[in-house]
Structures are given as C-alpha cells and as structure tokens.
Coordinates of N, CA, C and O in Angstrom, one line a residue:
X46 N 50.7 3.4 -29.9 CA 51.6 2.9 -29.0 C 52.0 1.5 -29.4 O 51.1 0.7 -29.8
X47 N 53.3 1.2 -29.4 CA 53.8 -0.1 -29.8 C 54.6 -0.7 -28.6 O 55.4 0.0 -28.1
X48 N 54.4 -2.0 -28.3 CA 55.1 -2.6 -27.2 C 55.8 -3.9 -27.8 O 55.1 -4.6 -28.5
X49 N 57.1 -4.0 -27.5 CA 57.8 -5.2 -28.0 C 58.5 -5.8 -26.7 O 58.7 -5.1 -25.8
X50 N 58.7 -7.1 -26.8 CA 59.4 -7.8 -25.7 C 60.5 -8.7 -26.3 O 60.4 -9.1 -27.5
X51 N 61.5 -9.0 -25.5 CA 62.6 -9.8 -25.9 C 63.2 -10.5 -24.7 O 63.4 -9.8 -23.7
X52 N 63.4 -11.8 -24.7 CA 64.0 -12.5 -23.6 C 65.5 -12.4 -23.8 O 66.0 -12.9 -24.9
X53 N 66.3 -12.0 -22.9 CA 67.7 -11.8 -23.0 C 68.4 -13.1 -23.0 O 68.2 -13.9 -22.0
X54 N 69.2 -13.4 -24.0 CA 69.9 -14.7 -24.0 C 71.4 -14.5 -23.8 O 72.1 -15.5 -23.5
X55 N 71.9 -13.3 -23.9 CA 73.3 -13.0 -23.7 C 73.7 -13.3 -22.2 O 73.0 -12.9 -21.3
X56 N 74.8 -14.1 -22.0 CA 75.1 -14.5 -20.7 C 75.5 -13.3 -19.8 O 75.5 -13.5 -18.5
X57 N 75.9 -12.2 -20.3 CA 76.2 -11.0 -19.5 C 75.0 -10.1 -19.3 O 75.1 -9.2 -18.5
X58 N 73.9 -10.5 -19.9 CA 72.7 -9.7 -19.6 C 72.7 -8.3 -20.4 O 73.5 -8.2 -21.4
X59 N 72.0 -7.4 -19.9 CA 72.0 -6.0 -20.6 C 73.1 -5.2 -19.9 O 72.9 -4.5 -19.0
X60 N 74.3 -5.3 -20.5 CA 75.4 -4.6 -19.9 C 75.7 -3.3 -20.7 O 74.8 -2.9 -21.5
X61 N 76.7 -2.6 -20.4 CA 77.0 -1.3 -20.9 C 76.9 -1.2 -22.4 O 76.4 -0.2 -23.0
X62 N 77.6 -2.1 -23.2 CA 77.7 -1.9 -24.6 C 76.3 -2.0 -25.3 O 75.9 -1.1 -26.0
X63 N 75.5 -3.0 -25.0 CA 74.2 -3.1 -25.7 C 73.2 -2.0 -25.1 O 72.4 -1.5 -25.9
X64 N 73.4 -1.6 -23.9 CA 72.5 -0.6 -23.3 C 72.8 0.8 -24.0 O 71.9 1.5 -24.4
X65 N 74.1 1.0 -24.3 CA 74.5 2.2 -25.0 C 74.0 2.2 -26.4 O 73.6 3.3 -26.9
X66 N 74.1 1.1 -27.0 CA 73.6 1.0 -28.4 C 72.1 1.2 -28.5 O 71.6 1.8 -29.5
X67 N 71.4 0.7 -27.6 CA 69.9 0.9 -27.5 C 69.6 2.4 -27.4 O 68.8 2.9 -28.1
X68 N 70.3 3.0 -26.4 CA 70.1 4.5 -26.2 C 70.4 5.3 -27.5 O 69.7 6.2 -27.8
X69 N 71.5 4.9 -28.1 CA 71.9 5.6 -29.4 C 70.8 5.4 -30.4 O 70.5 6.3 -31.2
X70 N 70.3 4.2 -30.6 CA 69.2 3.9 -31.5 C 68.0 4.8 -31.3 O 67.4 5.3 -32.3
X71 N 67.6 5.0 -30.1 CA 66.3 5.7 -29.8 C 66.5 7.1 -29.5 O 65.5 7.9 -29.4
X72 N 67.7 7.6 -29.3 CA 67.9 9.0 -28.9 C 67.2 10.0 -29.8 O 66.6 11.0 -29.3
X73 N 67.2 9.8 -31.1 CA 66.6 10.8 -32.0 C 65.1 10.6 -32.2 O 64.4 11.3 -32.9
X74 N 64.5 9.5 -31.6 CA 63.1 9.3 -31.7 C 62.3 10.4 -31.0 O 62.6 10.7 -29.9
X75 N 61.4 11.0 -31.8 CA 60.7 12.2 -31.3 C 59.7 11.9 -30.2 O 59.2 12.8 -29.4
X76 N 59.3 10.7 -30.1 CA 58.2 10.3 -29.1 C 58.8 9.8 -27.8 O 60.0 10.0 -27.5
X77 N 58.0 9.2 -27.0 CA 58.5 8.7 -25.7 C 58.8 7.2 -25.8 O 58.2 6.5 -26.6
X78 N 59.7 6.7 -25.0 CA 60.1 5.3 -25.0 C 60.4 4.9 -23.6 O 61.1 5.6 -22.8
X79 N 59.8 3.8 -23.2 CA 60.0 3.3 -21.8 C 60.6 1.9 -22.0 O 60.2 1.2 -22.9
X80 N 61.6 1.5 -21.2 CA 62.2 0.2 -21.3 C 62.4 -0.4 -19.9 O 62.5 0.3 -18.9
X81 N 62.2 -1.7 -19.9 CA 62.4 -2.4 -18.6 C 61.6 -3.6 -18.5 O 61.4 -4.4 -19.5
X82 N 61.1 -3.9 -17.3 CA 60.2 -5.0 -17.1 C 58.9 -4.4 -16.4 O 59.0 -3.3 -15.9
X83 N 57.8 -5.1 -16.4 CA 56.6 -4.5 -16.0 C 56.6 -3.8 -14.6 O 56.0 -2.7 -14.4
X84 N 57.4 -4.3 -13.7 CA 57.5 -3.7 -12.4 C 58.5 -2.5 -12.3 O 58.4 -1.8 -11.3
X85 N 59.3 -2.3 -13.3 CA 60.2 -1.2 -13.3 C 60.5 -0.7 -14.7 O 61.2 -1.4 -15.5
X86 N 59.9 0.4 -15.1 CA 60.1 0.9 -16.5 C 60.9 2.2 -16.3 O 60.7 3.0 -15.4
X87 N 61.9 2.5 -17.2 CA 62.7 3.7 -17.2 C 62.6 4.4 -18.6 O 62.2 3.8 -19.6
X88 N 63.1 5.7 -18.6 CA 63.2 6.4 -19.9 C 64.3 5.7 -20.7 O 65.4 5.7 -20.3
X89 N 63.9 5.3 -21.9 CA 64.8 4.6 -22.8 C 65.9 5.4 -23.4 O 66.8 4.9 -24.0
X90 N 65.8 6.7 -23.2 CA 66.8 7.7 -23.8 C 67.9 8.0 -22.8 O 68.8 8.8 -23.0
X91 N 67.8 7.4 -21.6 CA 68.8 7.7 -20.5 C 69.6 6.5 -20.2 O 69.1 5.5 -19.7
X92 N 70.9 6.5 -20.5 CA 71.8 5.4 -20.3 C 71.8 4.9 -18.9 O 71.8 3.7 -18.7
X93 N 71.9 5.8 -17.9 CA 72.0 5.3 -16.5 C 70.7 4.6 -16.1 O 70.8 3.6 -15.4
X94 N 69.6 5.0 -16.6 CA 68.3 4.3 -16.3 C 68.3 2.9 -16.9 O 67.9 1.9 -16.2
X95 N 68.7 2.8 -18.1 CA 68.7 1.5 -18.8 C 69.7 0.6 -18.2 O 69.4 -0.6 -17.9
X96 N 70.9 1.1 -17.8 CA 71.9 0.2 -17.2 C 71.4 -0.2 -15.8 O 71.7 -1.2 -15.3
X97 N 70.7 0.8 -15.1 CA 70.2 0.5 -13.8 C 69.2 -0.6 -13.7 O 68.9 -1.0 -12.6
X98 N 68.6 -1.0 -14.8 CA 67.7 -2.1 -14.8 C 68.3 -3.4 -14.3 O 67.6 -4.3 -13.8
X99 N 69.6 -3.6 -14.6 CA 70.4 -4.8 -14.2 C 69.6 -6.0 -14.7 O 69.5 -7.0 -13.9
X100 N 69.2 -6.1 -16.0 CA 68.6 -7.2 -16.5 C 69.6 -8.3 -16.8 O 70.7 -8.1 -17.3
X101 N 69.3 -9.5 -16.4 CA 70.2 -10.7 -16.6 C 69.7 -11.6 -17.7 O 68.6 -11.5 -18.2
X102 N 70.5 -12.6 -18.0 CA 70.1 -13.6 -19.0 C 68.9 -14.3 -18.5 O 68.7 -14.6 -17.3
X103 N 67.9 -14.4 -19.4 CA 66.6 -15.1 -19.0 C 65.5 -14.1 -18.7 O 64.3 -14.4 -18.7
X104 N 65.9 -12.8 -18.4 CA 64.9 -11.8 -18.1 C 64.2 -11.3 -19.3 O 64.8 -11.3 -20.4
X105 N 63.0 -10.9 -19.2 CA 62.3 -10.4 -20.4 C 62.3 -8.9 -20.4 O 61.9 -8.2 -19.4
X106 N 62.8 -8.3 -21.5 CA 62.9 -6.9 -21.6 C 61.7 -6.4 -22.4 O 61.3 -7.0 -23.4
X107 N 61.0 -5.4 -21.9 CA 59.8 -4.8 -22.5 C 60.2 -3.4 -23.0 O 60.7 -2.6 -22.2
X108 N 59.8 -3.0 -24.2 CA 60.0 -1.6 -24.7 C 58.7 -1.1 -25.2 O 58.0 -1.8 -26.0
X109 N 58.3 0.0 -24.7 CA 57.0 0.7 -25.2 C 57.4 2.0 -25.9 O 58.0 2.8 -25.3
X110 N 56.9 2.1 -27.1 CA 57.2 3.3 -27.9 C 55.9 4.0 -28.2 O 54.9 3.4 -28.5
X111 N 55.9 5.3 -28.2 CA 54.7 6.1 -28.5 C 55.2 7.4 -29.3 O 55.8 8.2 -28.7
X112 N 54.8 7.4 -30.6 CA 55.2 8.6 -31.4 C 55.3 8.2 -32.8 O 55.2 7.1 -33.2
X113 N 55.6 9.3 -33.6 CA 55.8 9.1 -35.1 C 57.0 8.2 -35.4 O 58.0 8.4 -34.8
X114 N 56.7 7.2 -36.2 CA 57.8 6.3 -36.6 C 58.0 5.1 -35.6 O 59.1 4.4 -35.7
X115 N 57.1 4.9 -34.7 CA 57.3 3.9 -33.7 C 57.4 2.5 -34.3 O 58.2 1.7 -33.8
X116 N 56.7 2.2 -35.3 CA 56.7 0.8 -35.9 C 58.1 0.5 -36.5 O 58.6 -0.6 -36.3
X117 N 58.7 1.5 -37.2 CA 60.0 1.3 -37.8 C 61.1 1.1 -36.7 O 62.0 0.3 -36.8
X118 N 61.0 2.0 -35.7 CA 62.0 1.9 -34.6 C 61.8 0.5 -33.9 O 62.8 -0.1 -33.5
X119 N 60.6 0.1 -33.7 CA 60.4 -1.2 -33.0 C 61.0 -2.3 -33.8 O 61.7 -3.2 -33.2
X120 N 60.9 -2.3 -35.1 CA 61.6 -3.4 -35.9 C 63.1 -3.3 -35.8 O 63.7 -4.3 -35.7
X121 N 63.6 -2.1 -35.8 CA 65.1 -1.9 -35.7 C 65.5 -2.4 -34.3 O 66.6 -3.1 -34.2
X122 N 64.8 -2.1 -33.3 CA 65.2 -2.6 -31.9 C 65.1 -4.1 -31.8 O 66.0 -4.7 -31.2
X123 N 64.0 -4.7 -32.4 CA 63.9 -6.1 -32.4 C 65.1 -6.8 -33.1 O 65.6 -7.8 -32.6
X124 N 65.4 -6.3 -34.2 CA 66.6 -6.9 -35.0 C 67.8 -6.8 -34.2 O 68.6 -7.7 -34.1
X125 N 68.1 -5.6 -33.5 CA 69.3 -5.4 -32.7 C 69.3 -6.4 -31.5 O 70.3 -7.0 -31.3
X126 N 68.2 -6.5 -30.8 CA 68.1 -7.3 -29.7 C 68.3 -8.8 -30.0 O 69.0 -9.5 -29.3
X127 N 67.7 -9.2 -31.1 CA 67.9 -10.6 -31.6 C 69.3 -10.9 -31.9 O 69.8 -12.0 -31.6
X128 N 70.0 -10.0 -32.5 CA 71.4 -10.2 -32.8 C 72.4 -10.0 -31.7 O 73.4 -10.7 -31.6
X129 N 72.1 -9.1 -30.7 CA 73.0 -8.7 -29.7 C 72.7 -9.2 -28.3 O 73.5 -9.2 -27.4
X130 N 71.4 -9.4 -28.0 CA 71.0 -9.8 -26.6 C 70.4 -11.1 -26.6 O 69.8 -11.6 -25.7

C-alpha cells in the first residue's frame, strides 16, 4: 500500500479538468485507489466521486494505492499534481 499527499495550489482547486485527468491516469490500474482527505475518501476511478470532494486551494489531497504497479503510478500522480494542481 502506497499513500501520497499533495497540497492543492491551483486557485480553482480540484475542478473538472484535473479531476478527469486523474481518473484517466488511474482507470487502468488493476488495484484499488482511494482519493480525498482523511475524513472523506472516495473511489479514485469514479469522476463524480473525485469531483464531489470539492477540494479547494490549500486543501491537502491524499491518495492511497494498493496493487501491482502502485509505486510507478504514485510517481506519475505526484508529477501530475505538482504540475497541474
């Protein structure tokens, strides 16, 4: 199990475009992925759940991955979030 965190710096927060890109990145991951904040985690493969988190600038996003290839996916997600969020 791998857990990564990122503080959102985008002034629009986690809006539709980056949420869709995250779901697209993780859709083919064979394991489980949860995304959100400690008090509310959702299935990272479901766009409506990810968008429903309504994370704003300054919020910390947590992603937990469990399955084959989780380390590589975690690095890809971190790179994406640093560039886009």
